[in-house]
Coordinates of C-alpha atoms and ligand atoms in Angstrom, one line a residue:
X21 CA -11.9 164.7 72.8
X22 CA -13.6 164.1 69.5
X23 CA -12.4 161.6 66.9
X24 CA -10.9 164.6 64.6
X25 CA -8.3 165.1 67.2
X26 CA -7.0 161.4 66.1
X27 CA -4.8 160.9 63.1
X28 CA -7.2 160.4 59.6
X29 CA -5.9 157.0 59.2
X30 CA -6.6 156.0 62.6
X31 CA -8.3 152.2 63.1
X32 CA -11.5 152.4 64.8
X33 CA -13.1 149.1 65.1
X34 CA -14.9 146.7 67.5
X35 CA -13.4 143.0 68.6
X36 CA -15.1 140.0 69.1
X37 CA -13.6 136.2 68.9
X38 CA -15.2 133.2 67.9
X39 CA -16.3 130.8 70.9
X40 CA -18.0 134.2 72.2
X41 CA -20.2 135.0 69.6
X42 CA -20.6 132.2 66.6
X43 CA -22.3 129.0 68.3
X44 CA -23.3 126.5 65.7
X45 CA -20.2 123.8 67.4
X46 CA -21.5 120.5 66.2
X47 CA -22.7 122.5 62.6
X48 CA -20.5 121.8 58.8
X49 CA -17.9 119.6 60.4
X50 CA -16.7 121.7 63.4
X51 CA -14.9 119.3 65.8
X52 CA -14.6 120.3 69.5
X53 CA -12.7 122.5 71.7
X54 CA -11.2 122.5 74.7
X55 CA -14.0 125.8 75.4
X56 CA -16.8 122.5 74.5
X57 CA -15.2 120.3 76.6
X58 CA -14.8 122.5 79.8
X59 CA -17.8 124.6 79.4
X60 CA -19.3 121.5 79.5
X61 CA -18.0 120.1 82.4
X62 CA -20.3 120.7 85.3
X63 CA -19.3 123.9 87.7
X64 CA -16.9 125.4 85.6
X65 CA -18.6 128.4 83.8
X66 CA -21.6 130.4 85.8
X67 CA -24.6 128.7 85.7
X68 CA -23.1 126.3 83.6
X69 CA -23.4 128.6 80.4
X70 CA -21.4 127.7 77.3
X71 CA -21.0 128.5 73.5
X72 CA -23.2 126.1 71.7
X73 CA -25.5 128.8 70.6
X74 CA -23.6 131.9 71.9
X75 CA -24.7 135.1 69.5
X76 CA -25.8 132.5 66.8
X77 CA -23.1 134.6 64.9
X78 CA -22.6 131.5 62.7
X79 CA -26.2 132.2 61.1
X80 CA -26.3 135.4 61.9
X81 CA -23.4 137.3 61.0
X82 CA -24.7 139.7 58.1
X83 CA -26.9 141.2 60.3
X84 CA -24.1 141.7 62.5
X85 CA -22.2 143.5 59.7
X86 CA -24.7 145.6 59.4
X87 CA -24.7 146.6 63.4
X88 CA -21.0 147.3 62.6
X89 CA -21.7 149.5 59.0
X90 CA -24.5 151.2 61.4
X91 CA -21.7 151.6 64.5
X92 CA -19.9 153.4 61.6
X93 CA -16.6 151.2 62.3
X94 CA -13.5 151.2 59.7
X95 CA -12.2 147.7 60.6
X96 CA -13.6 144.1 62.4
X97 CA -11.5 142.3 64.5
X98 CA -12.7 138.6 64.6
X99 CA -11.0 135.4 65.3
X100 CA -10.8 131.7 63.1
X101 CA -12.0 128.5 64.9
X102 CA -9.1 126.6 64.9
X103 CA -11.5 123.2 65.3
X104 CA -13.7 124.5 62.6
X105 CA -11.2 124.6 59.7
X106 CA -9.1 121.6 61.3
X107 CA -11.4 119.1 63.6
X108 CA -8.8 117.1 65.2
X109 CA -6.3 119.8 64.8
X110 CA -3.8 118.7 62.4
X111 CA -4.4 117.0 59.0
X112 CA -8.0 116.5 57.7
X113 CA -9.3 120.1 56.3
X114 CA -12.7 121.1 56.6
X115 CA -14.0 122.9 53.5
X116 CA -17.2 124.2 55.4
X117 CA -15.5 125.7 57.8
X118 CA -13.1 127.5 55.6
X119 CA -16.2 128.6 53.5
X120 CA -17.9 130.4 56.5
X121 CA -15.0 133.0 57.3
X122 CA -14.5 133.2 53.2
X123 CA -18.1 134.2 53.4
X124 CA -17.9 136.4 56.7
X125 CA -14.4 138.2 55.1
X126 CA -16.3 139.1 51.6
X127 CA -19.2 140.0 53.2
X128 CA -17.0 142.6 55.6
X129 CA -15.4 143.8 52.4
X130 CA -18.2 144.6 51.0
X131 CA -19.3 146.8 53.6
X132 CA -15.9 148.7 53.5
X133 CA -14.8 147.2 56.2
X134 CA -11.0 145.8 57.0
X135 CA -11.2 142.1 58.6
X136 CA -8.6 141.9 61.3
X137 CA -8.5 137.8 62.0
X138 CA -6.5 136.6 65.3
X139 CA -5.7 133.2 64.5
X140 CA -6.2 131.5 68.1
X141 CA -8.4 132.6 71.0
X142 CA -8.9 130.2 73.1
X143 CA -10.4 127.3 71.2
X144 CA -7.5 124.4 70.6
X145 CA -9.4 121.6 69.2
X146 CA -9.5 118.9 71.9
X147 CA -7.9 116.2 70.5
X148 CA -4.3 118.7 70.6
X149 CA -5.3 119.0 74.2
X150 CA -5.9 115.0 74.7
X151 CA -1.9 114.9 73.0
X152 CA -0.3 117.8 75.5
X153 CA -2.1 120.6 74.6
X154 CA 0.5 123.9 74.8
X155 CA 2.6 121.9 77.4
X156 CA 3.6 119.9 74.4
X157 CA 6.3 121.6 72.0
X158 CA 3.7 119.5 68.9
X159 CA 1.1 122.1 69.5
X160 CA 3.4 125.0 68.3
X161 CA 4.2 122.9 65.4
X162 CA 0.5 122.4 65.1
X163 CA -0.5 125.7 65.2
X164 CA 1.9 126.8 62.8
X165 CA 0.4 124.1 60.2
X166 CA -3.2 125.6 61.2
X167 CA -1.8 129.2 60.4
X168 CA -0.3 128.5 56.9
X169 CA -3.7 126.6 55.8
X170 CA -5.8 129.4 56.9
X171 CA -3.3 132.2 55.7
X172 CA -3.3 130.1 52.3
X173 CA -7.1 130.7 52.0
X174 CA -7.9 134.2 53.5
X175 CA -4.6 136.1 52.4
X176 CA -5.8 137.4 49.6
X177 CA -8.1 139.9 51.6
X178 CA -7.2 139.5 55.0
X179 CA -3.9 141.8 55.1
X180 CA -4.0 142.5 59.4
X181 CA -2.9 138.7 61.5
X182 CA -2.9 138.8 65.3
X183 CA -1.2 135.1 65.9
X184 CA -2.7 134.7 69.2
X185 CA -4.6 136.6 71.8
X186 CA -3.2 136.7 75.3
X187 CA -1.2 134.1 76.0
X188 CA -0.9 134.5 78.8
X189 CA -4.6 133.5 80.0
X190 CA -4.2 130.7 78.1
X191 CA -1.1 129.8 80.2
X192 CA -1.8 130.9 83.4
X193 CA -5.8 130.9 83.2
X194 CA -5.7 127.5 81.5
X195 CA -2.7 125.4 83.1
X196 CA -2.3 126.8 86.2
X197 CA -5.3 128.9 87.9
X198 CA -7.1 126.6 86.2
X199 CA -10.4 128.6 85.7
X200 CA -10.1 129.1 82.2
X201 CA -9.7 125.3 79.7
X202 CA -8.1 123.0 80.1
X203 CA -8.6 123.6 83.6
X204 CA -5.3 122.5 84.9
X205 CA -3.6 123.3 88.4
X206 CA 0.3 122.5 87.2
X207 CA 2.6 125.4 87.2
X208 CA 5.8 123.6 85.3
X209 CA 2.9 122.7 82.4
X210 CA 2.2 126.4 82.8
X211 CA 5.4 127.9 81.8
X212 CA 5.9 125.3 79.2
X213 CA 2.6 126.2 77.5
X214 CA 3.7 130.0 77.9
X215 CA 6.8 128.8 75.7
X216 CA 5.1 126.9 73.4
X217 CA 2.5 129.6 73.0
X218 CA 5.2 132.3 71.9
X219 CA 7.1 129.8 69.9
X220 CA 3.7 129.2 67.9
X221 CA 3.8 133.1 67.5
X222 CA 7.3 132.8 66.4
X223 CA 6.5 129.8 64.1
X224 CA 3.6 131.4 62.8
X225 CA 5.1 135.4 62.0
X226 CA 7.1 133.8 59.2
X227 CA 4.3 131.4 57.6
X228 CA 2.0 134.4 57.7
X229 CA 4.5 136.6 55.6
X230 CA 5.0 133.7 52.7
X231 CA 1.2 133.3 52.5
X232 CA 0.3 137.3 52.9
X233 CA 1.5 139.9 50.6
X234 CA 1.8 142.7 52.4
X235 CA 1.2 141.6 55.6
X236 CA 0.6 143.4 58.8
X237 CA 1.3 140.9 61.5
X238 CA 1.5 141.4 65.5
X239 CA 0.3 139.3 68.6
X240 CA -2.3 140.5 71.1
X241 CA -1.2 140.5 75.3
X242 CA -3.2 141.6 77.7
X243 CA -1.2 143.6 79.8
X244 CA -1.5 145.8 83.3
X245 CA 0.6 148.3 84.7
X246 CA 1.1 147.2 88.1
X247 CA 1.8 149.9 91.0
X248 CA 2.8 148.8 95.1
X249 CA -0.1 149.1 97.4
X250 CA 2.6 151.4 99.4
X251 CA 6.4 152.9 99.1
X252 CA 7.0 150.2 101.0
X253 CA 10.5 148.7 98.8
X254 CA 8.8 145.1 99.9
X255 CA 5.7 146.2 97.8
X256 CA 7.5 147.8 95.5
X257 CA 9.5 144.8 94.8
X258 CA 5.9 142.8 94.6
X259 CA 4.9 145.6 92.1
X260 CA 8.2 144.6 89.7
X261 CA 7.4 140.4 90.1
X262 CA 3.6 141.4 89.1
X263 CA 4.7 143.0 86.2
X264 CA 7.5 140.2 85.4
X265 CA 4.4 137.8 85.9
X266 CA 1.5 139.7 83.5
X267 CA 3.9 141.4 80.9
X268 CA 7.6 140.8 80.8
X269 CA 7.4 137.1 80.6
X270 CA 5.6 137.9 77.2
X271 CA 7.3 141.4 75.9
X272 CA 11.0 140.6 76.8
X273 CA 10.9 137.2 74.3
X274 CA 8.7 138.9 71.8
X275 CA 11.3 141.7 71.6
X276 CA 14.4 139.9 71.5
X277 CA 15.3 140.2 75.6
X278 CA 14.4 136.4 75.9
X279 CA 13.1 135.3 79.2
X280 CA 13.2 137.9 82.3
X281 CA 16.0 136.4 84.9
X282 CA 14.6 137.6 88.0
X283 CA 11.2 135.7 86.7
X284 CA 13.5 132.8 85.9
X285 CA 15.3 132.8 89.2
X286 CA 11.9 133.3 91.0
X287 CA 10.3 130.6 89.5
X288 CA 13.3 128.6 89.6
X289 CA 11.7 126.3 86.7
X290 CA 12.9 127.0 83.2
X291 CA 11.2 126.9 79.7
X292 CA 11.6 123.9 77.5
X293 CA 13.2 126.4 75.6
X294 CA 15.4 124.4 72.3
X295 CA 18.0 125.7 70.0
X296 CA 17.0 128.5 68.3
X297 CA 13.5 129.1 69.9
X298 CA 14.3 132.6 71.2
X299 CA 15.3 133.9 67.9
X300 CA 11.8 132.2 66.6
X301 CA 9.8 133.8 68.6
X302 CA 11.5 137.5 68.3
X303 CA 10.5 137.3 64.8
X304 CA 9.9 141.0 64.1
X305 CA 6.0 141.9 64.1
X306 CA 4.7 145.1 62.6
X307 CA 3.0 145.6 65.4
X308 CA 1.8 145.0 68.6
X309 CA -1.9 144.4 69.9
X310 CA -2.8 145.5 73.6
X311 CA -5.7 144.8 75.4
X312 CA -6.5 146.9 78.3
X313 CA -8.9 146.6 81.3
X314 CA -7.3 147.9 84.2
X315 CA -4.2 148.2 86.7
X316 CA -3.4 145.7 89.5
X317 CA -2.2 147.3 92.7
X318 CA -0.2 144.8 94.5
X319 CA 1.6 144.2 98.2
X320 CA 4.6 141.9 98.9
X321 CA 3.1 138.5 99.9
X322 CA 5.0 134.6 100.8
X323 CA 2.5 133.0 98.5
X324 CA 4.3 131.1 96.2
X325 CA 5.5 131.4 93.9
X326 CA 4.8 134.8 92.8
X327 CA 4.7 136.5 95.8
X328 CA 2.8 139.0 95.4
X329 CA -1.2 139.7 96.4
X330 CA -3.6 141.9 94.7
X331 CA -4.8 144.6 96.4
X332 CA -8.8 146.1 95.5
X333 CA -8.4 149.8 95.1
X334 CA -10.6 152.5 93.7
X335 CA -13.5 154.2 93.9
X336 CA -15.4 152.5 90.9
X337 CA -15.3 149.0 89.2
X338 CA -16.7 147.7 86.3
X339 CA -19.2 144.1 86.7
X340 CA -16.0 142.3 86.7
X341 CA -15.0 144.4 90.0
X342 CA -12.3 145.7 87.6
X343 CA -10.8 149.1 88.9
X344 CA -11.8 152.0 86.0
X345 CA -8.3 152.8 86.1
X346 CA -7.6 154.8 82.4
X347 CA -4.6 156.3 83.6
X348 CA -3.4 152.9 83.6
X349 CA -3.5 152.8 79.9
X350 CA -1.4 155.8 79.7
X351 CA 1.3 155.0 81.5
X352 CA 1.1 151.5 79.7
X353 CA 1.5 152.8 76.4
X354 CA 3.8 155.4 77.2
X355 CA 6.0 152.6 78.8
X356 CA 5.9 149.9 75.6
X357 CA 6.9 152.3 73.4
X358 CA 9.9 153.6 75.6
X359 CA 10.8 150.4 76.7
X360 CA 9.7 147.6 73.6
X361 CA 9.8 150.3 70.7
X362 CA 7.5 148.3 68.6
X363 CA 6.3 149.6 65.6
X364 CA 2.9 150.0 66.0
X365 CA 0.7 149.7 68.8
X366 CA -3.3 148.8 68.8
X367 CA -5.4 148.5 71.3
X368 CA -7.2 145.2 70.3
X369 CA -9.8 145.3 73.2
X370 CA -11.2 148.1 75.5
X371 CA -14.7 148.3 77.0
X372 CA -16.1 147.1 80.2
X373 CA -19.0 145.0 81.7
X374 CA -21.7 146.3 83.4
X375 CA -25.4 144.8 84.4
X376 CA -27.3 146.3 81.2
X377 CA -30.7 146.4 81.4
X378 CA -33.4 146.7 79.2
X379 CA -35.7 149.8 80.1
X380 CA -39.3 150.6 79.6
X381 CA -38.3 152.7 76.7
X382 CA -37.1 149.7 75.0
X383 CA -33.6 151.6 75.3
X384 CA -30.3 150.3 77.2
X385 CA -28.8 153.1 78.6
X386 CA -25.3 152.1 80.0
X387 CA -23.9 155.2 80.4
X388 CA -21.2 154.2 82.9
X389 CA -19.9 152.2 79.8
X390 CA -19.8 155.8 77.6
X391 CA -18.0 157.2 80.3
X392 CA -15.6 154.6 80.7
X393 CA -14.8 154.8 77.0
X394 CA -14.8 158.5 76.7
X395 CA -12.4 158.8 79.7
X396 CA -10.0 155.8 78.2
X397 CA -10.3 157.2 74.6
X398 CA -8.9 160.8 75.8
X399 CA -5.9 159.3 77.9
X400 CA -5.2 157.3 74.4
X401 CA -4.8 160.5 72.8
X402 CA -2.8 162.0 75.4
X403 CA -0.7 159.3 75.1
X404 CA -0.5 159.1 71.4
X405 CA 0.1 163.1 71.6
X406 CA 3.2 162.0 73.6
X407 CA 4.5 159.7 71.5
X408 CA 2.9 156.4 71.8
X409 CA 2.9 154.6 68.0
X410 CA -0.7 154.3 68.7
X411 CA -2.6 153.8 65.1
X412 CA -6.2 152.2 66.2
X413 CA -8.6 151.0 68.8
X414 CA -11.0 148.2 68.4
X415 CA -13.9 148.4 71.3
X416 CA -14.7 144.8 73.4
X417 CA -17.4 144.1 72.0
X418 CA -19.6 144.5 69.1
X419 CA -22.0 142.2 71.3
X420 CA -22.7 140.8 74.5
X421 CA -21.4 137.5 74.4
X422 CA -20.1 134.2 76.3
X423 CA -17.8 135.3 78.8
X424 CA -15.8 132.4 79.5
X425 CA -15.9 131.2 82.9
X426 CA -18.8 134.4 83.5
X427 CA -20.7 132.8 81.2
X428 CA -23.6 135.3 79.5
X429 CA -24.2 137.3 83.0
X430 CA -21.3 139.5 82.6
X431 CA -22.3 142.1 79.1
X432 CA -19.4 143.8 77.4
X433 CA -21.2 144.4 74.0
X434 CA -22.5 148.1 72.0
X435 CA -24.8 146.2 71.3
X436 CA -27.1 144.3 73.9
X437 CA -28.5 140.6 72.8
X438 CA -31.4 139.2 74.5
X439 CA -29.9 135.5 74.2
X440 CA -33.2 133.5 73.9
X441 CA -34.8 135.5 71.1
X442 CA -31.0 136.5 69.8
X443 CA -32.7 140.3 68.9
X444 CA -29.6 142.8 69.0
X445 CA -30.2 146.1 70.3
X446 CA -27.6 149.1 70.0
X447 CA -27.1 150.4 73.7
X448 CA -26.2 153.6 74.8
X449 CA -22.4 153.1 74.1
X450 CA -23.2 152.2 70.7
X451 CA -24.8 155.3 69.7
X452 CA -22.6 157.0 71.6
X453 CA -19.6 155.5 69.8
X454 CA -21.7 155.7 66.4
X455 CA -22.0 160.1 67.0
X456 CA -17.9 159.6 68.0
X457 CA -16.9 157.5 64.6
X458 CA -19.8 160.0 62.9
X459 CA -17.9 163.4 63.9
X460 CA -15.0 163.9 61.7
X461 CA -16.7 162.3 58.4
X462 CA -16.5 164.4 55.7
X463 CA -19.8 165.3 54.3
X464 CA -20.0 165.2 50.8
Ligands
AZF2 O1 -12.7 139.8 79.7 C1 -13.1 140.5 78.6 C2 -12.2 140.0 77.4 N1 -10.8 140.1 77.7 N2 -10.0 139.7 76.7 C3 -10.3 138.4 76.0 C4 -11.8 138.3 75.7 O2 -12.1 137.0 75.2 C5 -12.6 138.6 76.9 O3 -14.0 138.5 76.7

């Protein structure tokens, strides 16, 4: 599998979002995040790590451009603080913070290469949190404000908008597991935040199309094929409530099915959903973003009140424990684009953790990462050879960076950082990816 095989025009990138990399949280005005507050509440992130520094990517981010120009990558996908362009969320504008991603968009331009920008990953500004947060219907509003103002000010360069980027860890993770911010253990908040979320989208798709001339806009989920432990029709049953849980809850509103009933009957608790919200939120999208991991593998289980219970498969695992399961990709996009017939499809984030290491050569060489992209990369083309709309990949990540409730420990970057000296240092998987991207350039 060589990049040649791919179509010409085929979007090879690397993702990264801004709570991970950037730092500088108290710098030119930024107010705080829901990401300052929780990272900063003791025992919530490993070792109590958070993103006041990060990659420095704030200060640093032309010699991060560069990495990328040297990776050889066509576009960047990169995500706008929220609480850096609007402190307390709503109202008062923050010209410094608009001035760093007009600097970090010019400067990618310059370079040749195409900023993607996903308008929310993670970081609500606290005080929309302190006021609801997603349970309250005021944050979609909110974030639709927040989209126009930024749209506004980047639009005339920045063509490719991801709304938001997986839902539903901000849902679930945030209001209901409660390991990712705000932290909360409610389930009713959780599926009203997972309807506010997608109304926000909805709000947002719209906003972005007044602002943007020719506009490519889509939202990024972060979705798994979920398979029964056995034939079992009790796990198999399990397997379809997984999948109602992780995808359809997202794809069947997003593509005009509304809410999945047997999720609705299961959960027996409904949406806040008002008037016209469904229609809102099927705004059609040019495309749609994916980012993939791995499977789940599930068995029937009591435990309320998705009854189902994950079930640890597989020979090999990533540092997350993930299952490298690429054949789950496959299936996944051979599924979205029978079932959900979007448009497009991108694979916003791919790549995997593992315990890099700095050798005595100086080099990092994490080649169970280029084998985990070289196996994912080939079942991408299988699929797009079968009819996927697949039209790009962006690798996670350019950098090792702040893995949320992980913290720094777990390293998904091409390029390795030694935090307290903030050197970068292509690993392995970079130069592997960097010979890949290299292959099919024509010489002149
Ligand atoms: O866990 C790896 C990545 N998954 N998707 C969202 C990103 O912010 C994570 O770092």
């Amino acid at each position: 599998m060589k990049r040649s095989d791919f179509p010409a025009n085929f979007i090879w990138g690397t993702a990264t979002s801004a709570y991970q990399i950037e730092g500088a949280v108290s710098e030119d005005g930024r107010g705080p995040s829901i990401w300052d507050t929780f990272s900063h509440t003791p025992g919530k992130t490993k070792g109590g790590d958070h993103g006041d520094v990060a990659c420095d990517h704030y200060h640093r981010y032309p010699e991060d451009i560069a990495l990328m120009k040297e990776l050889g990558v066509n576009a960047y996908r990169f995500s706008v603080a929220w609480p850096r362009i609007l402190p307390e969320g709503r109202g008062r504008v923050n010209p410094r913070g608009l001035d760093f991603y007009n600097r970090l968009v010019d400067a990618l331009l310059e370079q040749g290469i195409t900023p993607w920008a996903t308008l929310y990953h993670w970081d609500l500004p606290q005080s929309l949190e302190d006021q609801g947060g997603w349970p309250s219907r005021e944050t979609a509003y909110a974030f639709a404000e927040y989209a126009d103002l930024v749209t506004r000010h980047l639009g005339d360069r920045v063509k490719h908008w991801i709304t938001l980027n997986e839902p539903w860890c901000s849902a679930y993770l945030g209001y209901h597991a409660g390991i990712h911010a705000p932290g909360q253990q409610n389930f009713k908040h959780s599926i009203w935040a997972s309807h506010h979320l997608l109304l926000a989208h909805g709000l947002a798709v719209p906003v972005i199309r007044r602002n943007v001339t020719g506009a490519r806009v889509g939202i990024t989920l972060n979705l798994s094929p979920g398979y029964p432990a056995s034939p079992d029709p009790a796990d198999v049953a399990a397997a379809r409530r997984f999948d109602g849980f992780q995808n359809r809850w997202y794809l069947d509103p997003l593509y005009g099915l509304g809410y999945p009933a047997d999720m609705l009957a299961l959960y027996g608790e409904a949406p806040s959903v008002q008037g016209d919200d469904l229609i809102t939120i099927a705004a059609p999208t040019d495309f749609l973003g994916i980012n993939y991991y791995s499977r789940a593998v599930v068995r029937n289980s009591d435990l309320e009140p998705y009854r189902f219970q994950y079930v640890r498969v597989g020979e090999e695992h990533t540092d997350m424990d993930w299952e490298v399961y690429p054949e789950g990709l496959y299936d996944l996009l051979i599924r979205l684009g029978r079932e959900y017939r979007p448009k497009a499809i991108y694979i916003t984030e791919n790549g995997a953790a593992y315990p890099d290491a700095v050798a005595d050569d100086g080099g990092i060489h994490d080649l169970e990462r280029v084998r985990y992209f070289q196996r994912h990369l080939a079942l991408c083309l299988e699929a797009l050879q079968h009819g996927a709309p697949l039209k790009g990949y962006f690798a996670w990540s350019l950098l090792d960076n702040f893995e949320w409730a992980e913290g720094y420990a777990k390293r998904f970057g091409l390029v390795y950082v030694d935090f307290p000296s903030q050197r970068r240092r292509i690993k392995a998987s970079g130069y592997w990816f960097r010979d890949f991207l290299r292959e099919a350039v024509v010489r002149p």
